[in-house]
Short mmCIF file of C-alpha atoms in Angstrom, two decimals:
data_model
loop_
_atom_site.label_atom_id
_atom_site.label_comp_id
_atom_site.label_asym_id
_atom_site.label_seq_id
_atom_site.Cartn_x
_atom_site.Cartn_y
_atom_site.Cartn_z
CA MET E 257 -24.30 -14.72 -7.64
CA LYS E 258 -20.68 -15.84 -8.01
CA GLU E 259 -18.08 -13.37 -6.73
CA ILE E 260 -15.19 -12.75 -9.12
CA GLU E 261 -11.73 -12.34 -7.60
CA PHE E 262 -9.04 -10.40 -9.41
CA ALA E 263 -5.30 -10.83 -9.04
CA PRO E 264 -3.14 -7.71 -9.11
CA PRO E 265 -1.86 -6.79 -12.58
CA LEU E 266 1.81 -7.46 -13.32
CA GLY E 267 4.04 -4.96 -11.54
CA SER E 268 1.40 -4.17 -8.90
CA VAL E 269 0.35 -5.04 -5.38
CA TYR E 270 -2.97 -4.86 -3.59
CA VAL E 271 -2.81 -3.06 -0.26
CA GLU E 272 -5.23 -2.33 2.55
CA ARG E 273 -4.83 1.18 3.91
CA ASP E 274 -3.82 1.41 7.55
CA GLU E 275 -5.79 3.55 10.00
CA GLN E 276 -3.05 4.44 12.48
CA ALA E 277 -2.24 8.09 13.00
CA GLU E 278 1.54 7.83 12.76
CA VAL E 279 4.19 5.23 11.97
CA LYS E 280 7.82 5.43 12.97
CA ALA E 281 10.03 3.70 10.42
CA GLY E 282 13.20 1.86 11.39
CA SER E 283 15.25 4.90 10.35
CA GLY E 284 13.35 7.06 12.85
CA LEU E 285 11.32 8.75 10.11
CA HIS E 286 7.82 9.70 11.25
CA VAL E 287 5.12 9.13 8.60
CA GLN E 288 2.20 11.53 8.85
CA SER E 289 -1.49 10.72 9.31
CA ASN E 290 -3.40 8.85 6.60
CA LYS E 291 -6.16 11.48 6.65
CA ASP E 292 -4.63 13.72 3.95
CA PRO E 293 -4.85 11.94 0.57
CA ARG E 294 -2.10 14.12 -0.91
CA ARG E 295 0.49 12.77 1.50
CA ASN E 296 2.21 9.44 1.55
CA GLN E 297 0.09 6.72 3.12
CA THR E 298 0.88 3.50 4.91
CA ALA E 299 -0.79 0.24 4.00
CA THR E 300 -0.43 -3.50 4.48
CA VAL E 301 0.23 -5.61 1.40
CA VAL E 302 -2.60 -8.15 1.01
CA GLU E 303 -1.75 -9.62 -2.41
CA ILE E 304 1.11 -9.36 -4.90
CA ALA E 305 1.43 -9.95 -8.65
CA GLU E 306 3.39 -13.02 -9.69
CA ASP E 307 6.35 -10.94 -10.94
CA ILE E 308 6.93 -9.02 -7.67
CA GLU E 309 9.97 -10.02 -5.60
CA ASP E 310 10.79 -6.92 -3.51
CA VAL E 311 7.61 -6.88 -1.39
CA SER E 312 5.83 -9.67 0.49
CA VAL E 313 2.27 -10.15 1.70
CA GLY E 314 2.02 -8.67 5.20
CA ASP E 315 4.65 -5.96 4.65
CA THR E 316 3.74 -2.40 5.61
CA ILE E 317 4.57 -0.02 2.79
CA ILE E 318 4.62 3.72 2.24
CA PHE E 319 3.03 4.90 -1.02
CA ASN E 320 1.60 8.04 -2.59
CA MET E 321 -2.20 7.83 -2.42
CA SER E 322 -2.59 9.97 -5.56
CA ARG E 323 -0.96 7.14 -7.56
CA ALA E 324 -3.21 4.34 -6.22
CA VAL E 325 -6.36 2.92 -7.78
CA LYS E 326 -9.23 1.92 -5.48
CA VAL E 327 -10.24 -1.70 -6.01
CA GLY E 328 -12.89 -1.93 -3.31
CA GLY E 329 -13.46 -0.96 0.33
CA LYS E 330 -10.07 -0.03 1.79
CA VAL E 331 -8.15 -2.04 -0.84
CA PHE E 332 -6.05 -0.22 -3.44
CA SER E 333 -3.86 -1.31 -6.36
CA VAL E 334 -0.39 0.26 -6.30
CA LYS E 335 2.28 -0.14 -8.97
CA ILE E 336 5.61 -1.26 -7.54
CA ASP E 337 7.26 1.91 -8.93
CA TYR E 338 5.04 4.07 -6.68
CA ILE E 339 6.00 2.35 -3.43
CA GLU E 340 8.21 4.78 -1.54
CA GLY E 341 9.52 2.17 0.92
CA VAL E 342 8.86 -0.74 3.21
CA VAL E 343 8.49 0.02 6.92
CA GLU E 344 10.81 -2.16 8.97
CA CYS E 345 9.87 -2.50 12.63
CA THR E 346 12.78 -2.98 15.01
CA ALA E 347 12.42 -3.89 18.65
#
């Protein structure tokens, strides 16, 4: 059977939820565990809609899990308006 692949709808990104317990953003902000679905989650962007310019594939983002739509496995669709921020790692 042929597998159908979907692109994210306009204004959305596909993300894969991260499993780490805590992320420290460049500003020093500590993001809580991904275990509580009511809290903000971190995820890696795996695909973007053609109209998205602010986020790139491979970026780690912070988003509210209650606003995401599960696409399959650990992959979720998130509208760009519901992305709280992009985590910038500094050495």
